[in-house]
Amino acid sequence: MNNADSQTLEIEIKAMGDEIRTLKTEKADPALIKEKIAAMLEKKKLLGDQFDQGKFVLKTAKGTRDYGPKSMVVRESVLKVVTDTFKRHGAETIDTPVFELRDVLMGKYGEEGGKLVYDLQDQGGELLSLRYDLTVPFARYLAMNKISNIKRYHIAKVYRRDQPVMTRGRYREFYQCDFDIAGQYDPMVPEAECLKIIDEVLTNLDVGEYHIKLNHRSILEAMFAVCGAEKQQFKAVCSSIDKLDKQPWSEVEDELIKEKGLTKDNTSKLGQYVALRELNPSLDSTQLLDKIIESEELSRNLQLKRGVEDLKILLHYCCLLGIRSVYFDPSLARGLDYYTGVIYEAVVPSCCKCSSFHINFHVSISVISEALENIDLDGDEGDLKGQPIGVGSVAAGGRYDELVGSFMEPSNSKAKKRQDVPCVGVSFGIERLFAIIDAKIQAEKRQVRTTETEIFVASAQKNLLEERIKLCGMLWNEGFKVEMSYKANPKLLNQLQYCEEKLIPLVLIIGDRELLDGVVKLRDVKTRTEQDVRLPDLICTLRNTINSL
Amino acid sequence: MNNADSQTLEIEIKAMGDEIRTLKTEKADPALIKEKIAAMLEKKKLLGDQFDQGKFVLKTAKGTRDYGPKSMVVRESVLKVVTDTFKRHGAETIDTPVFELRDVLMGKYGEEGGKLVYDLQDQGGELLSLRYDLTVPFARYLAMNKISNIKRYHIAKVYRRDQPVMTRGRYREFYQCDFDIAGQYDPMVPEAECLKIIDEVLTNLDVGEYHIKLNHRSILEAMFAVCGAEKQQFKAVCSSIDKLDKQPWSEVEDELIKEKGLTKDNTSKLGQYVALRELNPSLDSTQLLDKIIESEELSRNLQLKRGVEDLKILLHYCCLLGIRSVYFDPSLARGLDYYTGVIYEAVVPSCCKCSSFHINFHVSISVISEALENIDLDGDEGDLKGQPIGVGSVAAGGRYDELVGSFMEPSNSKAKKRQDVPCVGVSFGIERLFAIIDAKIQAEKRQVRTTETEIFVASAQKNLLEERIKLCGMLWNEGFKVEMSYKANPKLLNQLQYCEEKLIPLVLIIGDRELLDGVVKLRDVKTRTEQDVRLPDLICTLRNTINSL
């Protein structure tokens, strides 16, 4: 970066500081202020690098992070619950490359998503992009291999050049865990299984309270049509409505009028529809659906009926499956282009009891305080402190009947119809689930083992390295999980301390006396009891001891 | 692509065709010809796309592939053996992002590797590249978190813009399984554990014959120095020697003279050193090392002694651990920059018994024949047919004591020394192991189950969808692995057929008679025996039946 660039940066940073000060004065949304500060700190970091005159900054790419051994243990335990659930429902697994031809991804993710795709540099050859989700690669896989029936899961990382908000678990690289059913089936049977899977994963992870919102593209289309939005505006309007969980209606309405070209009349009507649930707190989902179908204005729309019928059947199946807290929410509008039928989203409400978000939050508070100090802001951060941060959506999905067909050759209209592969699926946002479980472990002060070592081979005296190597080799060959010190002459105390730190349950100690007697000393780390074991009995004794641990 | 681009392409393709014809005439290496043809076909494909006038070509990016359910089962079984071995040795696991700041990767992969790094497009913000291996990100992780002691494994995909050779298992996206030990320890103890891990993985995967080659940077440096290569030529000479497993000495020698600036005198001497093993077939590794240290010329080099001593200790530890087929090979020179001590490579020799390589090979032969046809070559492919394709290196690694330090701030020379974190590790090329295991399964005609479903819930009559949903829900809640048809009224025969195809062992059949009697029919798919089970006994009966399967 040259001097001119540095100056530009400094000017930008100053402007950002001004904006933050204004927001503070106006008592704006604390979350917004936090985001602005984070953005400014990123800029400052860039500038800082320059001042350090080429000093190399050791960091991961923006919006990404490493997982250390403890995080990995938690993450693998969460992934296991998800994988086990998918397998319990008879799913196979597939894997696709991390990048796709750019053409495969183009036009699939709505107006917001499209901007967030990572492109690879053109180094000669094909134009490639990193996958944005696992659904489009799945559809490409089905179309390419002419598969019309499959129930598969896919657990892998996806990439979005979004503004990262680490405290909310929003990263640029994150795991998705997808389960999808492709095939021509009877209405709502595969949908019901997807919802059952959400229910099982969230129950088995013990995340506490959660609910699943349902809606249907046909209902949204009917609502929009009645409110005067043109058919081609559907995606644009959806993408505004989709922001309702983060923004108040007034802001969304503003966007609809100013950017999407709706009139105030349109939006007031639309506002009433999307708030239908809140306006009728005494009605259950079926009654709300009845209310919609009875509405003279809406029921004139031919699409509506299918949507209402689908949701009624689905709610009935959910009842048969014992899934609680599923409800129809007319304000649910997922931002992606490809949904054609039912859509759903599972939400874990912001939760004051959940210590993790306090922990994360306090970290973030300290970062923010620092930031505030750095830019000489005179306000205090008291209004942010202790405020719980919502976890939000942890799983979402829906029906997409035309995505696979969009990859097929449209040779003639009849053939096209035959080639369509109807799909429905669900995707878990594992990073948020991971944060919830991590918080629980911290709250319960549970000890997390990062290795599975059963036996540590230690020496009581010097010059026993070769004996230890031989003993370890023999135990590894027998399938035991074994470690030893890599030092030639480690102190016994250090070896035992290592076992206590790493929660290794057993130690085998060899010394000159033991070698002479043809025994090894077996020590139980927890009880600190020791016994001599004759070498011919060693394997058998170890197996029995480990089985009884 | 415009018309001018197409013309350029056509010219390039014509030139490539000419080159291939010349190579054929000169009876060049068949593998080389194959590669040239593959490259030309790629070009032709690009051109083809143009001719199809915007027709969308459905494919994965060059050098990548999807894994279907069957491949995934095989792959997961191979990965499990590797992971279990790493865990048996007490390793923790970490994960790092798929891309790194470009500066982190720069200058780490030698002259060949550096060209093969995938860069992300500059979309504003940081300059990023996809990881080329897991070692450099590991070193970055240690330096960034100031970790000086860890034994970790990392299983993840890496990316190289190499010329893909699918038939040899060389892809642009492939898994690496890395095990590394960081810390200041006594000589060769961690190295011995790395070799033991190679031995265990290859033994447990039952890949058949294999051997592990050893060498040492100090020995290579001494050899090069004696042969007149300057110290700063080390990397360049290594990268030529590294090609010896693919090219004959004459070609490597040619490269050393023409591109690396050695004289014919230099290379003849070097040729004798790298062929030391072949020239002394009666000597074992220790005797070869003795021969080297006794050589007047070599032993004048001060570096040599450390290398020879290290290898002798390591060979002794291997003996204690019972690792067979480890030997010193002075021609082993790994191409990467960061090795500082012992290096090793495990090789599965080309194997005529191994049917997979015949299978793969015959596929590739048909592709080549087609290619030959397409470009009107008049030769026949008889000289290629039936020739086994070697599997080559399946694991490799070595000691790299300075890589972590290279990420540390060189505040002063004393501090730098203190900050160095010595490391040694091994990386498995899982794609090749995967190919070997896949071939074994095909050869043994083993049936591979892609799901774990235990029970299929079927209906004997129409209108039992709700009953099936309820029963499935109950069984899922009890933790059984259960599937049912998504059709409202599936035929019993189709349901039973599905179970036989998918190797699902048990079917629960409900019908009007069963519902009336308060029973379900339990069918054993293999024996086709059926029994009525009373509903209150169902869970217990299923548990017992599944346990005894």
mmCIF file of N, CA, C and O in Angstrom, chain A residues 299-370:
data_model
loop_
_atom_site.group_PDB
_atom_site.id
_atom_site.type_symbol
_atom_site.label_atom_id
_atom_site.label_comp_id
_atom_site.label_asym_id
_atom_site.label_seq_id
_atom_site.Cartn_x
_atom_site.Cartn_y
_atom_site.Cartn_z
ATOM 1 N N SER A 299 -58.519 -15.252 -1.096
ATOM 2 C CA SER A 299 -58.968 -16.537 -1.642
ATOM 3 C C SER A 299 -59.273 -16.437 -3.125
ATOM 4 O O SER A 299 -59.432 -17.439 -3.796
ATOM 5 N N ARG A 300 -59.349 -15.186 -3.628
ATOM 6 C CA ARG A 300 -59.531 -15.039 -5.065
ATOM 7 C C ARG A 300 -58.268 -15.501 -5.800
ATOM 8 O O ARG A 300 -58.303 -15.843 -6.969
ATOM 9 N N ASN A 301 -57.157 -15.487 -5.085
ATOM 10 C CA ASN A 301 -55.903 -15.920 -5.699
ATOM 11 C C ASN A 301 -55.841 -17.449 -5.763
ATOM 12 O O ASN A 301 -56.016 -18.143 -4.756
ATOM 13 N N LEU A 302 -55.600 -17.955 -6.969
ATOM 14 C CA LEU A 302 -55.697 -19.409 -7.183
ATOM 15 C C LEU A 302 -54.548 -20.173 -6.519
ATOM 16 O O LEU A 302 -54.674 -21.338 -6.161
ATOM 17 N N GLN A 303 -53.432 -19.500 -6.380
ATOM 18 C CA GLN A 303 -52.251 -20.165 -5.796
ATOM 19 C C GLN A 303 -52.473 -20.510 -4.336
ATOM 20 O O GLN A 303 -51.925 -21.486 -3.823
ATOM 21 N N LEU A 304 -53.181 -19.623 -3.668
ATOM 22 C CA LEU A 304 -53.269 -19.672 -2.218
ATOM 23 C C LEU A 304 -53.699 -21.028 -1.695
ATOM 24 O O LEU A 304 -53.143 -21.555 -0.728
ATOM 25 N N LYS A 305 -54.706 -21.609 -2.390
ATOM 26 C CA LYS A 305 -55.329 -22.828 -1.881
ATOM 27 C C LYS A 305 -54.284 -23.936 -1.668
ATOM 28 O O LYS A 305 -54.285 -24.598 -0.632
ATOM 29 N N ARG A 306 -53.429 -24.092 -2.665
ATOM 30 C CA ARG A 306 -52.424 -25.158 -2.545
ATOM 31 C C ARG A 306 -51.552 -24.955 -1.308
ATOM 32 O O ARG A 306 -51.290 -25.877 -0.541
ATOM 33 N N GLY A 307 -51.136 -23.725 -1.116
ATOM 34 C CA GLY A 307 -50.288 -23.421 0.028
ATOM 35 C C GLY A 307 -50.968 -23.735 1.346
ATOM 36 O O GLY A 307 -50.388 -24.374 2.235
ATOM 37 N N VAL A 308 -52.210 -23.307 1.471
ATOM 38 C CA VAL A 308 -52.943 -23.522 2.728
ATOM 39 C C VAL A 308 -53.160 -25.011 2.961
ATOM 40 O O VAL A 308 -52.955 -25.524 4.072
ATOM 41 N N GLU A 309 -53.527 -25.718 1.899
ATOM 42 C CA GLU A 309 -53.763 -27.164 2.044
ATOM 43 C C GLU A 309 -52.478 -27.887 2.446
ATOM 44 O O GLU A 309 -52.480 -28.727 3.343
ATOM 45 N N ASP A 310 -51.391 -27.548 1.763
ATOM 46 C CA ASP A 310 -50.098 -28.161 2.100
ATOM 47 C C ASP A 310 -49.782 -27.976 3.583
ATOM 48 O O ASP A 310 -49.452 -28.934 4.288
ATOM 49 N N LEU A 311 -49.883 -26.745 4.037
ATOM 50 C CA LEU A 311 -49.506 -26.470 5.423
ATOM 51 C C LEU A 311 -50.420 -27.200 6.404
ATOM 52 O O LEU A 311 -49.967 -27.681 7.442
ATOM 53 N N LYS A 312 -51.701 -27.315 6.061
ATOM 54 C CA LYS A 312 -52.608 -28.035 6.961
ATOM 55 C C LYS A 312 -52.232 -29.511 7.068
ATOM 56 O O LYS A 312 -52.208 -30.082 8.160
ATOM 57 N N ILE A 313 -51.939 -30.106 5.926
ATOM 58 C CA ILE A 313 -51.511 -31.511 5.953
ATOM 59 C C ILE A 313 -50.231 -31.643 6.763
ATOM 60 O O ILE A 313 -50.092 -32.514 7.632
ATOM 61 N N LEU A 314 -49.290 -30.750 6.507
ATOM 62 C CA LEU A 314 -47.995 -30.839 7.184
ATOM 63 C C LEU A 314 -48.157 -30.695 8.698
ATOM 64 O O LEU A 314 -47.552 -31.451 9.474
ATOM 65 N N LEU A 315 -48.995 -29.757 9.108
ATOM 66 C CA LEU A 315 -49.219 -29.573 10.549
ATOM 67 C C LEU A 315 -49.814 -30.849 11.154
ATOM 68 O O LEU A 315 -49.479 -31.232 12.283
ATOM 69 N N HIS A 316 -50.684 -31.504 10.399
ATOM 70 C CA HIS A 316 -51.284 -32.760 10.879
ATOM 71 C C HIS A 316 -50.212 -33.845 11.034
ATOM 72 O O HIS A 316 -50.157 -34.534 12.062
ATOM 73 N N TYR A 317 -49.338 -33.988 10.039
ATOM 74 C CA TYR A 317 -48.266 -34.987 10.130
ATOM 75 C C TYR A 317 -47.328 -34.669 11.301
ATOM 76 O O TYR A 317 -46.853 -35.576 11.990
ATOM 77 N N CYS A 318 -47.041 -33.397 11.502
ATOM 78 C CA CYS A 318 -46.181 -33.009 12.625
ATOM 79 C C CYS A 318 -46.809 -33.466 13.935
ATOM 80 O O CYS A 318 -46.113 -33.917 14.857
ATOM 81 N N CYS A 319 -48.129 -33.338 13.990
ATOM 82 C CA CYS A 319 -48.857 -33.756 15.185
ATOM 83 C C CYS A 319 -48.702 -35.272 15.375
ATOM 84 O O CYS A 319 -48.416 -35.741 16.483
ATOM 85 N N LEU A 320 -48.858 -36.037 14.276
ATOM 86 C CA LEU A 320 -48.689 -37.498 14.353
ATOM 87 C C LEU A 320 -47.275 -37.858 14.821
ATOM 88 O O LEU A 320 -47.079 -38.858 15.515
ATOM 89 N N LEU A 321 -46.304 -37.061 14.410
ATOM 90 C CA LEU A 321 -44.908 -37.341 14.770
ATOM 91 C C LEU A 321 -44.538 -36.770 16.136
ATOM 92 O O LEU A 321 -43.411 -36.927 16.605
ATOM 93 N N GLY A 322 -45.475 -36.084 16.745
ATOM 94 C CA GLY A 322 -45.216 -35.528 18.081
ATOM 95 C C GLY A 322 -44.260 -34.347 18.077
ATOM 96 O O GLY A 322 -43.575 -34.095 19.075
ATOM 97 N N ILE A 323 -44.204 -33.600 16.948
ATOM 98 C CA ILE A 323 -43.332 -32.423 16.911
ATOM 99 C C ILE A 323 -44.093 -31.229 17.493
ATOM 100 O O ILE A 323 -45.124 -30.834 16.958
ATOM 101 N N ARG A 324 -43.580 -30.710 18.586
ATOM 102 C CA ARG A 324 -44.256 -29.551 19.176
ATOM 103 C C ARG A 324 -43.679 -28.258 18.606
ATOM 104 O O ARG A 324 -42.711 -28.266 17.875
ATOM 105 N N SER A 325 -44.268 -27.172 18.964
ATOM 106 C CA SER A 325 -43.810 -25.812 18.613
ATOM 107 C C SER A 325 -43.500 -25.637 17.123
ATOM 108 O O SER A 325 -42.500 -25.044 16.765
ATOM 109 N N VAL A 326 -44.376 -26.168 16.289
ATOM 110 C CA VAL A 326 -44.348 -25.853 14.858
ATOM 111 C C VAL A 326 -45.520 -24.925 14.618
ATOM 112 O O VAL A 326 -46.622 -25.228 15.063
ATOM 113 N N TYR A 327 -45.306 -23.807 13.961
ATOM 114 C CA TYR A 327 -46.460 -22.951 13.671
ATOM 115 C C TYR A 327 -46.312 -22.217 12.354
ATOM 116 O O TYR A 327 -45.198 -22.033 11.841
ATOM 117 N N PHE A 328 -47.449 -21.837 11.816
ATOM 118 C CA PHE A 328 -47.515 -21.069 10.575
ATOM 119 C C PHE A 328 -47.156 -19.617 10.886
ATOM 120 O O PHE A 328 -47.751 -19.008 11.776
ATOM 121 N N ASP A 329 -46.164 -19.086 10.179
ATOM 122 C CA ASP A 329 -45.778 -17.689 10.370
ATOM 123 C C ASP A 329 -45.753 -16.980 9.023
ATOM 124 O O ASP A 329 -44.822 -17.152 8.233
ATOM 125 N N PRO A 330 -46.775 -16.178 8.721
ATOM 126 C CA PRO A 330 -46.855 -15.540 7.391
ATOM 127 C C PRO A 330 -45.727 -14.544 7.129
ATOM 128 O O PRO A 330 -45.555 -14.114 5.991
ATOM 129 N N SER A 331 -44.937 -14.199 8.154
ATOM 130 C CA SER A 331 -43.831 -13.257 7.916
ATOM 131 C C SER A 331 -42.537 -13.970 7.542
ATOM 132 O O SER A 331 -41.522 -13.328 7.283
ATOM 133 N N LEU A 332 -42.556 -15.310 7.516
ATOM 134 C CA LEU A 332 -41.338 -16.035 7.147
ATOM 135 C C LEU A 332 -41.161 -16.016 5.627
ATOM 136 O O LEU A 332 -42.014 -16.498 4.882
ATOM 137 N N ALA A 333 -40.076 -15.412 5.163
ATOM 138 C CA ALA A 333 -39.815 -15.358 3.707
ATOM 139 C C ALA A 333 -38.328 -15.558 3.511
ATOM 140 O O ALA A 333 -37.547 -14.638 3.688
ATOM 141 N N ARG A 334 -37.899 -16.759 3.214
ATOM 142 C CA ARG A 334 -36.475 -17.035 3.053
ATOM 143 C C ARG A 334 -35.958 -16.341 1.794
ATOM 144 O O ARG A 334 -36.635 -16.310 0.777
ATOM 145 N N GLY A 335 -34.750 -15.814 1.882
ATOM 146 C CA GLY A 335 -34.239 -14.952 0.821
ATOM 147 C C GLY A 335 -33.819 -15.663 -0.459
ATOM 148 O O GLY A 335 -33.598 -15.022 -1.465
ATOM 149 N N LEU A 336 -33.700 -16.981 -0.441
ATOM 150 C CA LEU A 336 -33.152 -17.673 -1.609
ATOM 151 C C LEU A 336 -34.187 -17.809 -2.722
ATOM 152 O O LEU A 336 -35.376 -17.884 -2.476
ATOM 153 N N ASP A 337 -33.671 -17.863 -3.932
ATOM 154 C CA ASP A 337 -34.549 -17.868 -5.097
ATOM 155 C C ASP A 337 -35.253 -19.189 -5.333
ATOM 156 O O ASP A 337 -36.309 -19.235 -5.938
ATOM 157 N N TYR A 338 -34.636 -20.282 -4.895
ATOM 158 C CA TYR A 338 -35.037 -21.557 -5.490
ATOM 159 C C TYR A 338 -36.231 -22.248 -4.827
ATOM 160 O O TYR A 338 -36.696 -23.254 -5.319
ATOM 161 N N TYR A 339 -36.734 -21.716 -3.730
ATOM 162 C CA TYR A 339 -37.851 -22.398 -3.065
ATOM 163 C C TYR A 339 -39.137 -22.302 -3.874
ATOM 164 O O TYR A 339 -39.436 -21.269 -4.461
ATOM 165 N N THR A 340 -39.892 -23.392 -3.888
ATOM 166 C CA THR A 340 -41.124 -23.420 -4.674
ATOM 167 C C THR A 340 -42.354 -23.790 -3.850
ATOM 168 O O THR A 340 -43.469 -23.649 -4.324
ATOM 169 N N GLY A 341 -42.163 -24.288 -2.628
ATOM 170 C CA GLY A 341 -43.315 -24.724 -1.832
ATOM 171 C C GLY A 341 -43.167 -24.318 -0.383
ATOM 172 O O GLY A 341 -42.926 -23.150 -0.079
ATOM 173 N N VAL A 342 -43.306 -25.317 0.498
ATOM 174 C CA VAL A 342 -43.177 -25.064 1.923
ATOM 175 C C VAL A 342 -41.769 -24.548 2.245
ATOM 176 O O VAL A 342 -40.789 -25.011 1.649
ATOM 177 N N ILE A 343 -41.679 -23.580 3.146
ATOM 178 C CA ILE A 343 -40.379 -23.159 3.698
ATOM 179 C C ILE A 343 -40.482 -23.181 5.221
ATOM 180 O O ILE A 343 -41.585 -23.061 5.771
ATOM 181 N N TYR A 344 -39.354 -23.388 5.872
ATOM 182 C CA TYR A 344 -39.379 -23.430 7.342
ATOM 183 C C TYR A 344 -38.060 -22.962 7.915
ATOM 184 O O TYR A 344 -37.033 -22.929 7.230
ATOM 185 N N GLU A 345 -38.116 -22.626 9.177
ATOM 186 C CA GLU A 345 -36.932 -22.104 9.856
ATOM 187 C C GLU A 345 -37.088 -22.417 11.334
ATOM 188 O O GLU A 345 -38.151 -22.174 11.914
ATOM 189 N N ALA A 346 -36.050 -22.976 11.945
ATOM 190 C CA ALA A 346 -36.079 -23.252 13.382
ATOM 191 C C ALA A 346 -35.292 -22.165 14.102
ATOM 192 O O ALA A 346 -34.192 -21.815 13.686
ATOM 193 N N VAL A 347 -35.880 -21.647 15.158
ATOM 194 C CA VAL A 347 -35.296 -20.511 15.852
ATOM 195 C C VAL A 347 -35.115 -20.846 17.323
ATOM 196 O O VAL A 347 -36.027 -21.395 17.953
ATOM 197 N N VAL A 348 -33.930 -20.563 17.840
ATOM 198 C CA VAL A 348 -33.721 -20.623 19.286
ATOM 199 C C VAL A 348 -33.780 -19.180 19.768
ATOM 200 O O VAL A 348 -32.956 -18.367 19.371
ATOM 201 N N PRO A 349 -34.791 -18.847 20.564
ATOM 202 C CA PRO A 349 -34.956 -17.436 20.916
ATOM 203 C C PRO A 349 -33.802 -16.954 21.783
ATOM 204 O O PRO A 349 -33.134 -17.731 22.448
ATOM 205 N N SER A 350 -33.578 -15.665 21.778
ATOM 206 C CA SER A 350 -32.512 -15.101 22.602
ATOM 207 C C SER A 350 -32.821 -15.478 24.035
ATOM 208 O O SER A 350 -33.960 -15.461 24.469
ATOM 209 N N CYS A 351 -31.797 -15.803 24.775
ATOM 210 C CA CYS A 351 -32.016 -16.541 26.003
ATOM 211 C C CYS A 351 -31.066 -16.014 27.061
ATOM 212 O O CYS A 351 -29.861 -16.106 26.938
ATOM 213 N N CYS A 352 -31.646 -15.417 28.090
ATOM 214 C CA CYS A 352 -30.822 -14.780 29.123
ATOM 215 C C CYS A 352 -30.102 -15.805 29.982
ATOM 216 O O CYS A 352 -29.052 -15.530 30.546
ATOM 217 N N LYS A 353 -30.693 -16.992 30.080
ATOM 218 C CA LYS A 353 -30.092 -18.020 30.932
ATOM 219 C C LYS A 353 -28.808 -18.574 30.313
ATOM 220 O O LYS A 353 -27.976 -19.141 30.982
ATOM 221 N N CYS A 354 -28.723 -18.385 28.990
ATOM 222 C CA CYS A 354 -27.661 -19.035 28.249
ATOM 223 C C CYS A 354 -26.359 -18.276 28.448
ATOM 224 O O CYS A 354 -26.130 -17.216 27.869
ATOM 225 N N SER A 355 -25.482 -18.833 29.279
ATOM 226 C CA SER A 355 -24.300 -18.085 29.694
ATOM 227 C C SER A 355 -23.370 -17.761 28.536
ATOM 228 O O SER A 355 -22.662 -16.773 28.554
ATOM 229 N N SER A 356 -23.391 -18.608 27.493
ATOM 230 C CA SER A 356 -22.399 -18.426 26.427
ATOM 231 C C SER A 356 -22.481 -17.038 25.855
ATOM 232 O O SER A 356 -21.487 -16.411 25.548
ATOM 233 N N PHE A 357 -23.697 -16.579 25.710
ATOM 234 C CA PHE A 357 -23.804 -15.302 25.015
ATOM 235 C C PHE A 357 -23.403 -14.174 25.917
ATOM 236 O O PHE A 357 -22.978 -13.130 25.482
ATOM 237 N N HIS A 358 -23.447 -14.469 27.220
ATOM 238 C CA HIS A 358 -22.850 -13.503 28.134
ATOM 239 C C HIS A 358 -21.342 -13.542 28.025
ATOM 240 O O HIS A 358 -20.700 -12.513 27.958
ATOM 241 N N ILE A 359 -20.821 -14.770 27.976
ATOM 242 C CA ILE A 359 -19.370 -14.897 27.873
ATOM 243 C C ILE A 359 -18.878 -14.219 26.597
ATOM 244 O O ILE A 359 -18.101 -13.285 26.629
ATOM 245 N N ASN A 360 -19.439 -14.669 25.472
ATOM 246 C CA ASN A 360 -19.047 -14.073 24.202
ATOM 247 C C ASN A 360 -19.240 -12.572 24.256
ATOM 248 O O ASN A 360 -18.446 -11.803 23.761
ATOM 249 N N PHE A 361 -20.363 -12.218 24.870
ATOM 250 C CA PHE A 361 -20.737 -10.834 24.867
ATOM 251 C C PHE A 361 -19.734 -10.000 25.652
ATOM 252 O O PHE A 361 -19.354 -8.917 25.241
ATOM 253 N N HIS A 362 -19.287 -10.574 26.778
ATOM 254 C CA HIS A 362 -18.347 -9.795 27.564
ATOM 255 C C HIS A 362 -17.011 -9.656 26.870
ATOM 256 O O HIS A 362 -16.360 -8.627 26.984
ATOM 257 N N VAL A 363 -16.646 -10.694 26.149
ATOM 258 C CA VAL A 363 -15.450 -10.555 25.327
ATOM 259 C C VAL A 363 -15.652 -9.393 24.371
ATOM 260 O O VAL A 363 -14.849 -8.475 24.281
ATOM 261 N N SER A 364 -16.801 -9.432 23.705
ATOM 262 C CA SER A 364 -17.024 -8.413 22.689
ATOM 263 C C SER A 364 -17.091 -7.037 23.343
ATOM 264 O O SER A 364 -16.616 -6.053 22.801
ATOM 265 N N ILE A 365 -17.667 -6.980 24.545
ATOM 266 C CA ILE A 365 -17.737 -5.702 25.254
ATOM 267 C C ILE A 365 -16.339 -5.149 25.482
ATOM 268 O O ILE A 365 -16.087 -3.969 25.268
ATOM 269 N N SER A 366 -15.418 -6.046 25.876
ATOM 270 C CA SER A 366 -14.091 -5.532 26.157
ATOM 271 C C SER A 366 -13.434 -5.036 24.882
ATOM 272 O O SER A 366 -12.727 -4.032 24.877
ATOM 273 N N VAL A 367 -13.695 -5.750 23.781
ATOM 274 C CA VAL A 367 -13.165 -5.288 22.498
ATOM 275 C C VAL A 367 -13.740 -3.924 22.167
ATOM 276 O O VAL A 367 -13.038 -3.003 21.749
ATOM 277 N N ILE A 368 -15.054 -3.817 22.413
ATOM 278 C CA ILE A 368 -15.710 -2.553 22.079
ATOM 279 C C ILE A 368 -15.190 -1.419 22.973
ATOM 280 O O ILE A 368 -14.881 -0.334 22.481
ATOM 281 N N SER A 369 -15.050 -1.715 24.278
ATOM 282 C CA SER A 369 -14.570 -0.656 25.167
ATOM 283 C C SER A 369 -13.231 -0.145 24.678
ATOM 284 O O SER A 369 -12.985 1.055 24.612
ATOM 285 N N GLU A 370 -12.399 -1.123 24.317
ATOM 286 C CA GLU A 370 -11.092 -0.758 23.787
ATOM 287 C C GLU A 370 -11.242 0.144 22.571
ATOM 288 O O GLU A 370 -10.602 1.183 22.460
#
